Amino acid sequence: MKKQPLWTKDFLSISVTSFFLFMGFYVLLTTLPLYILDDLKGDETQVGLIISVFLIAAVISRPFTGKWIDEVGRRKILLASLIVFAVSSLLYFWAESMPALLALRFLHGIGFGMATTATGAIVADIVPNERRGEGLGYYAMFMNLAMVIGPFAGLTIVQYSSFLWIFTLCTVLSFIAILLGLFVNIPQKTEGSVKHPKFTLSSLFEKNAIPVAISAGILAFAYSGILSFISVYAKELDLLEAASFFFVVYAAFIIMSRPFTGRWFDTYGENKVIYPAIILFAAGLLVLSQANSTFVFLLSGAVIGLGYGTIVPSLQTVAIKQADPAKRGLATSTFFTLFDTGIGLGSYILGILAVKTGFSSLYFMLAGVALFGLLVYYLLHGKRTERKTIHSEADLPL
């Protein structure tokens, strides 16, 4: 039977929309600390607060967005969230004090949380069912590219120009995202196709996605140590120049592996991909903890890219597969709510821990956290999947 096409206009439109969203996010993530310290004369505590407020707003908005996109419709919520994101980007031109910037970051975080939840739910509807692992893997690759290009573009602009050009770039990127969002043809059967129960806390989460989302949150906690402290660790090792290439190597290995891992997921099942990916992630953290040269430092980026870069789209695919088709929006928001919570808690807790243990010991411990995430995944989902597979094979005619 002929495979259904994956690289359609709609798939490309929503993937590139996501790329521009995440590129704007990463441009500001890497340059706003400098803006606070240099232009607003703030301190490191305020830098951490600016990052935390954005993430808290995104986490708060996701469960509500998951409920709304299944009830109100994907297109309406997508366009509304993209407009909130774009208006927030424009308002940075007038954010000239810490209180104003904090309020703006909260609004921007709401737009980001809503928009990324909506795009995640839409792409799950667009990709063919039998190619969902492959499709979501390629979709995640666009986010990985933004993670490399965004910081590079932002830091280059800051080096040669003013922050006005940073804010101009982010505004342009966000309005391009709106234009691309208009071209996405969202399947009509998913538009407002389900009514969730009356508002309760449980109505904001898809219970079938929670086990996998818990595993993702634990692994995200471990990954937050890289997101938050890799440049500080590199400076400690006198490898600061290598730090700028860490995510380049990381993304390069994700891109090289993506054509294979997504297909393996669809062909052999989630466990055959997720177990090795988590082990690779733990191994990469272990290598990073022992880094004493540029080669070892960048080698850890390659191994982590192969592992963690495969984990996120794979677990997201499982979360969506566990949910009723009409509740994919809620499943997506449930997954990313716990995922973002893991990163947020990790950034705060690991910062305190690093002061006491040092970064080498911290990354060694995080390798253990990753393996703990493997155990949790096995207990909450993997074991049940294996049991189903054994029963299915037993029912086959001899």
Short mmCIF file of C-alpha atoms in Angstrom, two decimals:
data_model
loop_
_atom_site.label_atom_id
_atom_site.label_comp_id
_atom_site.label_asym_id
_atom_site.label_seq_id
_atom_site.Cartn_x
_atom_site.Cartn_y
_atom_site.Cartn_z
CA MET A 1 0.00 0.00 0.00
CA LYS A 2 1.31 3.45 -0.96
CA LYS A 3 2.43 5.69 1.91
CA GLN A 4 0.43 8.84 2.50
CA PRO A 5 2.47 11.98 1.76
CA LEU A 6 4.11 13.72 4.71
CA TRP A 7 5.70 16.83 3.21
CA THR A 8 2.49 18.62 2.28
CA LYS A 9 1.87 22.39 2.10
CA ASP A 10 0.04 22.28 5.42
CA PHE A 11 2.78 20.29 7.18
CA LEU A 12 5.45 22.69 5.92
CA SER A 13 3.38 25.75 6.83
CA ILE A 14 2.79 24.68 10.44
CA SER A 15 6.39 23.48 10.84
CA VAL A 16 7.85 26.76 9.55
CA THR A 17 5.35 28.70 11.71
CA SER A 18 6.75 26.81 14.70
CA PHE A 19 10.29 27.57 13.52
CA PHE A 20 9.66 31.33 13.56
CA LEU A 21 7.98 31.13 16.98
CA PHE A 22 10.94 29.29 18.51
CA MET A 23 13.51 31.42 16.71
CA GLY A 24 12.05 34.56 18.30
CA PHE A 25 11.99 32.76 21.65
CA TYR A 26 15.68 31.76 21.44
CA VAL A 27 16.81 35.19 20.15
CA LEU A 28 15.35 36.81 23.29
CA LEU A 29 16.40 33.99 25.62
CA THR A 30 20.07 34.63 24.83
CA THR A 31 20.02 38.44 24.48
CA LEU A 32 17.57 39.71 27.13
CA PRO A 33 20.02 38.95 29.98
CA LEU A 34 22.47 41.37 28.32
CA TYR A 35 19.69 43.94 27.83
CA ILE A 36 18.80 43.76 31.53
CA LEU A 37 22.40 43.99 32.73
CA ASP A 38 23.67 46.62 30.27
CA ASP A 39 20.68 48.80 29.30
CA LEU A 40 18.39 48.48 32.34
CA LYS A 41 21.30 48.21 34.83
CA GLY A 42 19.73 45.16 36.47
CA ASP A 43 21.41 42.22 38.20
CA GLU A 44 21.62 38.43 37.82
CA THR A 45 18.61 37.86 40.08
CA GLN A 46 16.45 39.96 37.76
CA VAL A 47 17.78 38.00 34.78
CA GLY A 48 16.57 34.77 36.38
CA LEU A 49 13.21 36.36 37.21
CA ILE A 50 12.68 37.45 33.61
CA ILE A 51 13.23 33.87 32.38
CA SER A 52 11.07 32.35 35.14
CA VAL A 53 8.11 34.71 34.58
CA PHE A 54 7.99 33.80 30.89
CA LEU A 55 8.08 30.08 31.64
CA ILE A 56 5.48 30.31 34.43
CA ALA A 57 3.09 32.13 32.08
CA ALA A 58 3.60 29.46 29.40
CA VAL A 59 2.94 26.64 31.88
CA ILE A 60 -0.22 28.34 33.20
CA SER A 61 -1.61 28.95 29.71
CA ARG A 62 -1.05 25.46 28.27
CA PRO A 63 -3.80 23.49 30.08
CA PHE A 64 -6.42 26.13 29.25
CA THR A 65 -5.24 26.23 25.64
CA GLY A 66 -5.55 22.46 25.31
CA LYS A 67 -9.16 22.69 26.46
CA TRP A 68 -9.95 25.66 24.21
CA ILE A 69 -8.47 24.27 21.00
CA ASP A 70 -10.56 21.11 21.30
CA GLU A 71 -13.74 23.07 22.09
CA VAL A 72 -13.42 26.38 20.22
CA GLY A 73 -11.33 25.12 17.31
CA ARG A 74 -7.69 24.93 16.32
CA ARG A 75 -7.70 27.76 13.75
CA LYS A 76 -9.25 30.38 16.06
CA ILE A 77 -6.91 29.61 18.95
CA LEU A 78 -3.87 29.40 16.67
CA LEU A 79 -4.50 32.82 15.12
CA ALA A 80 -5.42 34.41 18.47
CA SER A 81 -2.25 33.09 20.11
CA LEU A 82 -0.06 34.19 17.19
CA ILE A 83 -1.52 37.69 17.45
CA VAL A 84 -0.82 37.81 21.21
CA PHE A 85 2.74 36.62 20.52
CA ALA A 86 3.27 39.22 17.77
CA VAL A 87 1.85 42.14 19.77
CA SER A 88 4.06 41.14 22.71
CA SER A 89 7.12 41.15 20.44
CA LEU A 90 6.23 44.65 19.23
CA LEU A 91 5.85 46.01 22.78
CA TYR A 92 9.53 45.37 23.63
CA PHE A 93 10.33 48.73 22.01
CA TRP A 94 8.60 50.43 24.97
CA ALA A 95 9.70 48.08 27.79
CA GLU A 96 12.25 50.42 29.36
CA SER A 97 11.93 49.43 33.01
CA MET A 98 11.99 46.16 34.96
CA PRO A 99 8.29 46.25 35.99
CA ALA A 100 7.25 46.89 32.37
CA LEU A 101 9.53 44.13 31.12
CA LEU A 102 8.24 41.64 33.70
CA ALA A 103 4.60 42.36 32.73
CA LEU A 104 5.49 42.03 29.05
CA ARG A 105 7.35 38.75 29.59
CA PHE A 106 4.27 37.32 31.31
CA LEU A 107 2.07 38.33 28.35
CA HIS A 108 4.65 37.01 25.89
CA GLY A 109 4.85 33.71 27.78
CA ILE A 110 1.07 33.31 27.53
CA GLY A 111 1.22 33.85 23.76
CA PHE A 112 4.13 31.43 23.42
CA GLY A 113 2.48 28.73 25.53
CA MET A 114 -0.79 29.02 23.62
CA ALA A 115 0.82 29.14 20.17
CA THR A 116 3.18 26.20 20.67
CA THR A 117 0.37 24.09 22.14
CA ALA A 118 -1.85 24.91 19.16
CA THR A 119 0.84 24.17 16.55
CA GLY A 120 1.66 20.88 18.30
CA ALA A 121 -1.99 19.80 18.23
CA ILE A 122 -2.44 20.85 14.58
CA VAL A 123 0.61 19.01 13.31
CA ALA A 124 -0.63 15.84 15.05
CA ASP A 125 -3.84 16.14 13.00
CA ILE A 126 -2.05 16.85 9.73
CA VAL A 127 0.50 14.01 9.68
CA PRO A 128 -0.75 10.59 8.50
CA ASN A 129 -1.47 8.20 11.40
CA GLU A 130 0.96 5.54 10.16
CA ARG A 131 3.77 8.15 9.88
CA ARG A 132 3.11 10.08 13.09
CA GLY A 133 6.45 9.26 14.72
CA GLU A 134 8.33 10.30 11.57
CA GLY A 135 6.20 13.41 11.08
CA LEU A 136 6.51 14.72 14.63
CA GLY A 137 10.23 14.00 14.50
CA TYR A 138 10.66 16.25 11.46
CA TYR A 139 8.39 18.86 13.07
CA ALA A 140 10.68 18.86 16.13
CA MET A 141 13.67 19.30 13.82
CA PHE A 142 12.40 22.78 12.87
CA MET A 143 12.46 23.70 16.59
CA ASN A 144 16.00 22.33 16.86
CA LEU A 145 17.12 24.50 13.92
CA ALA A 146 15.62 27.55 15.64
CA MET A 147 17.61 26.65 18.76
CA VAL A 148 20.84 26.99 16.74
CA ILE A 149 20.00 29.90 14.43
CA GLY A 150 18.18 32.04 17.04
CA PRO A 151 21.02 32.45 19.57
CA PHE A 152 23.59 32.87 16.77
CA ALA A 153 21.54 35.64 15.09
CA GLY A 154 20.74 37.36 18.38
CA LEU A 155 24.29 37.40 19.73
CA THR A 156 25.68 38.53 16.35
CA ILE A 157 23.25 41.49 16.21
CA VAL A 158 24.05 42.49 19.81
CA GLN A 159 27.75 42.41 19.01
CA TYR A 160 27.47 44.81 16.05
CA SER A 161 24.29 46.79 16.68
CA SER A 162 21.69 47.84 19.28
CA PHE A 163 18.81 46.02 20.97
CA LEU A 164 16.36 47.94 18.74
CA TRP A 165 17.40 45.59 15.93
CA ILE A 166 16.81 42.58 18.21
CA PHE A 167 13.26 43.74 18.89
CA THR A 168 12.76 44.51 15.19
CA LEU A 169 13.88 41.00 14.22
CA CYS A 170 11.57 39.35 16.78
CA THR A 171 8.60 41.46 15.64
CA VAL A 172 9.20 40.57 11.98
CA LEU A 173 9.54 36.86 12.82
CA SER A 174 6.27 36.88 14.77
CA PHE A 175 4.29 38.58 11.99
CA ILE A 176 5.69 36.11 9.45
CA ALA A 177 4.38 33.35 11.74
CA ILE A 178 0.89 34.88 11.56
CA LEU A 179 1.01 34.97 7.74
CA LEU A 180 2.11 31.34 7.57
CA GLY A 181 -0.59 30.33 10.06
CA LEU A 182 -3.23 31.71 7.68
CA PHE A 183 -2.15 29.24 4.99
CA VAL A 184 -2.57 26.10 7.11
CA ASN A 185 -5.60 24.04 6.12
CA ILE A 186 -6.70 22.46 9.39
CA PRO A 187 -8.82 19.27 9.06
CA GLN A 188 -12.46 20.29 9.62
CA LYS A 189 -13.34 17.18 11.63
CA THR A 190 -11.12 18.43 14.47
CA GLU A 191 -12.56 21.94 14.63
CA GLY A 192 -14.50 22.26 17.86
CA SER A 193 -15.33 18.57 17.64
CA VAL A 194 -15.48 17.83 21.36
CA LYS A 195 -17.02 19.31 24.45
CA HIS A 196 -15.07 18.72 27.65
CA PRO A 197 -16.83 18.48 31.00
CA LYS A 198 -17.69 21.62 32.92
CA PHE A 199 -14.62 23.44 34.13
CA THR A 200 -12.66 21.47 36.73
CA LEU A 201 -8.95 21.00 37.33
CA SER A 202 -9.15 17.53 35.75
CA SER A 203 -10.77 18.98 32.61
CA LEU A 204 -7.51 20.85 31.89
CA PHE A 205 -5.50 17.62 31.51
CA GLU A 206 -5.76 14.50 29.35
CA LYS A 207 -5.37 11.67 31.88
CA ASN A 208 -4.15 9.16 29.27
CA ALA A 209 -1.20 11.42 28.43
CA ILE A 210 -0.11 12.01 32.04
CA PRO A 211 2.10 8.86 32.51
CA VAL A 212 4.27 9.69 29.49
CA ALA A 213 4.23 13.41 30.36
CA ILE A 214 5.62 12.61 33.84
CA SER A 215 8.53 10.75 32.21
CA ALA A 216 9.10 13.71 29.88
CA GLY A 217 9.11 16.12 32.84
CA ILE A 218 11.83 14.12 34.63
CA LEU A 219 13.99 14.02 31.49
CA ALA A 220 13.37 17.75 30.90
CA PHE A 221 14.55 18.39 34.47
CA ALA A 222 17.86 16.73 33.54
CA TYR A 223 18.07 18.66 30.25
CA SER A 224 17.52 22.00 32.02
CA GLY A 225 21.04 21.63 33.39
CA ILE A 226 22.33 21.95 29.84
CA LEU A 227 20.00 24.77 28.77
CA SER A 228 20.76 26.89 31.81
CA PHE A 229 24.41 26.23 32.64
CA ILE A 230 26.32 24.90 29.62
CA SER A 231 27.97 28.28 28.90
CA VAL A 232 28.92 28.74 32.58
CA TYR A 233 30.38 25.22 32.68
CA ALA A 234 32.32 25.87 29.46
CA LYS A 235 33.77 29.07 30.93
CA GLU A 236 34.80 27.15 34.04
CA LEU A 237 36.62 24.64 31.80
CA ASP A 238 38.18 27.47 29.75
CA LEU A 239 36.25 26.19 26.70
CA LEU A 240 33.99 29.20 26.15
CA GLU A 241 34.62 29.24 22.38
CA ALA A 242 33.46 25.62 22.18
CA ALA A 243 30.19 26.51 23.95
CA SER A 244 28.92 28.40 20.89
CA PHE A 245 29.37 25.21 18.83
CA PHE A 246 27.79 22.85 21.37
CA PHE A 247 24.24 23.34 20.08
CA VAL A 248 25.45 23.39 16.47
CA VAL A 249 26.85 19.88 16.93
CA TYR A 250 23.75 18.93 18.92
CA ALA A 251 21.43 20.04 16.08
CA ALA A 252 23.62 18.51 13.35
CA PHE A 253 23.34 15.04 14.90
CA ILE A 254 19.59 15.46 15.39
CA ILE A 255 19.19 16.32 11.69
CA MET A 256 21.35 13.37 10.62
CA SER A 257 19.41 10.92 12.76
CA ARG A 258 15.89 12.26 12.13
CA PRO A 259 15.17 10.36 8.85
CA PHE A 260 15.86 7.06 10.66
CA THR A 261 14.51 7.46 14.19
CA GLY A 262 11.02 8.57 13.14
CA ARG A 263 10.65 5.64 10.75
CA TRP A 264 11.96 3.18 13.34
CA PHE A 265 9.37 4.51 15.79
CA ASP A 266 6.54 3.85 13.33
CA THR A 267 7.93 0.47 12.22
CA TYR A 268 9.18 -1.12 15.45
CA GLY A 269 7.21 0.72 18.16
CA GLU A 270 8.04 3.36 20.74
CA ASN A 271 10.04 1.24 23.21
CA LYS A 272 12.63 0.19 20.60
CA VAL A 273 13.42 3.89 20.06
CA ILE A 274 12.81 5.49 23.47
CA TYR A 275 14.86 3.06 25.61
CA PRO A 276 18.09 3.51 23.55
CA ALA A 277 17.48 7.26 23.27
CA ILE A 278 17.28 7.72 27.05
CA ILE A 279 20.41 5.59 27.53
CA LEU A 280 22.24 7.77 24.96
CA PHE A 281 21.06 10.91 26.76
CA ALA A 282 22.40 9.59 30.07
CA ALA A 283 25.68 8.60 28.39
CA GLY A 284 26.01 12.10 26.89
CA LEU A 285 25.56 13.69 30.31
CA LEU A 286 28.18 11.34 31.71
CA VAL A 287 30.65 12.31 28.95
CA LEU A 288 29.87 16.00 29.60
CA SER A 289 30.65 15.57 33.31
CA GLN A 290 34.12 14.31 32.37
CA ALA A 291 34.85 16.92 29.66
CA ASN A 292 38.38 18.29 29.77
CA SER A 293 38.92 19.25 26.13
CA THR A 294 37.01 20.74 23.21
CA PHE A 295 36.70 17.32 21.56
CA VAL A 296 35.11 15.64 24.60
CA PHE A 297 32.89 18.68 25.23
CA LEU A 298 31.53 18.63 21.66
CA LEU A 299 31.34 14.81 21.64
CA SER A 300 28.91 15.05 24.55
CA GLY A 301 26.80 17.46 22.45
CA ALA A 302 26.65 14.89 19.65
CA VAL A 303 25.61 12.03 21.96
CA ILE A 304 23.04 14.19 23.78
CA GLY A 305 21.67 15.32 20.42
CA LEU A 306 21.17 11.71 19.31
CA GLY A 307 19.51 10.85 22.61
CA TYR A 308 17.51 13.81 23.86
CA GLY A 309 16.72 15.00 20.33
CA THR A 310 14.92 11.70 19.76
CA ILE A 311 13.27 11.50 23.20
CA VAL A 312 11.08 14.63 22.98
CA PRO A 313 9.23 13.99 19.67
CA SER A 314 8.94 10.28 20.51
CA LEU A 315 7.33 10.88 23.92
CA GLN A 316 5.08 13.58 22.44
CA THR A 317 3.93 11.08 19.81
CA VAL A 318 3.15 8.50 22.49
CA ALA A 319 1.16 11.07 24.51
CA ILE A 320 -0.93 11.91 21.45
CA LYS A 321 -1.41 8.25 20.55
CA GLN A 322 -2.78 7.53 24.02
CA ALA A 323 -5.49 10.20 23.69
CA ASP A 324 -8.79 10.16 21.86
CA PRO A 325 -8.33 11.87 18.43
CA ALA A 326 -10.71 14.65 19.50
CA LYS A 327 -8.54 15.34 22.57
CA ARG A 328 -5.16 15.71 20.87
CA GLY A 329 -5.06 19.39 21.83
CA LEU A 330 -5.53 18.52 25.49
CA ALA A 331 -2.94 15.72 25.23
CA THR A 332 -0.43 18.14 23.67
CA SER A 333 -0.98 20.74 26.40
CA THR A 334 -0.72 18.07 29.14
CA PHE A 335 2.59 16.87 27.72
CA PHE A 336 4.16 20.32 27.43
CA THR A 337 2.80 21.53 30.79
CA LEU A 338 4.74 18.81 32.63
CA PHE A 339 7.67 19.15 30.22
CA ASP A 340 7.99 22.92 30.85
CA THR A 341 7.52 22.35 34.58
CA GLY A 342 10.51 19.99 34.54
CA ILE A 343 12.68 22.60 32.82
CA GLY A 344 11.48 25.39 35.14
CA LEU A 345 12.06 23.42 38.35
CA GLY A 346 15.39 22.16 37.05
CA SER A 347 16.70 25.63 36.19
CA TYR A 348 15.99 26.81 39.73
CA ILE A 349 16.92 23.73 41.78
CA LEU A 350 20.05 22.84 39.80
CA GLY A 351 21.35 26.40 40.09
CA ILE A 352 21.31 26.03 43.88
CA LEU A 353 22.80 22.53 43.69
CA ALA A 354 25.60 23.56 41.31
CA VAL A 355 26.93 26.08 43.82
CA LYS A 356 27.40 23.27 46.35
CA THR A 357 28.62 20.45 44.08
CA GLY A 358 30.24 22.05 41.04
CA PHE A 359 29.11 21.52 37.45
CA SER A 360 31.07 18.34 36.75
CA SER A 361 29.40 16.58 39.69
CA LEU A 362 26.05 18.10 38.71
CA TYR A 363 26.12 16.59 35.20
CA PHE A 364 27.24 13.24 36.64
CA MET A 365 24.18 13.27 38.92
CA LEU A 366 21.93 14.30 36.03
CA ALA A 367 23.01 11.17 34.13
CA GLY A 368 21.47 9.26 37.05
CA VAL A 369 18.30 11.40 36.82
CA ALA A 370 18.02 10.45 33.13
CA LEU A 371 18.25 6.75 34.00
CA PHE A 372 15.62 7.32 36.69
CA GLY A 373 13.46 8.79 33.91
CA LEU A 374 13.98 5.55 31.98
CA LEU A 375 12.75 3.54 34.98
CA VAL A 376 9.68 5.77 35.37
CA TYR A 377 8.87 5.45 31.66
CA TYR A 378 9.16 1.66 31.90
CA LEU A 379 6.89 1.46 34.95
CA LEU A 380 4.24 3.93 33.74
CA HIS A 381 4.09 3.04 30.05
CA GLY A 382 6.82 0.84 28.59
CA LYS A 383 5.95 -2.29 30.58
CA ARG A 384 2.29 -2.06 29.56
CA THR A 385 3.24 -1.62 25.89
CA GLU A 386 5.48 -4.69 26.01
CA ARG A 387 2.68 -6.72 27.55
CA LYS A 388 0.31 -5.67 24.75
CA THR A 389 2.90 -6.62 22.13
CA ILE A 390 3.37 -10.09 23.65
CA HIS A 391 -0.39 -10.64 23.76
CA SER A 392 -0.78 -9.48 20.16
CA GLU A 393 1.92 -11.89 18.97
CA ALA A 394 0.34 -14.73 20.97
CA ASP A 395 -2.98 -14.13 19.19
CA LEU A 396 -1.42 -14.48 15.73
CA PRO A 397 -2.33 -17.70 13.86
CA LEU A 398 0.43 -20.29 13.67
#
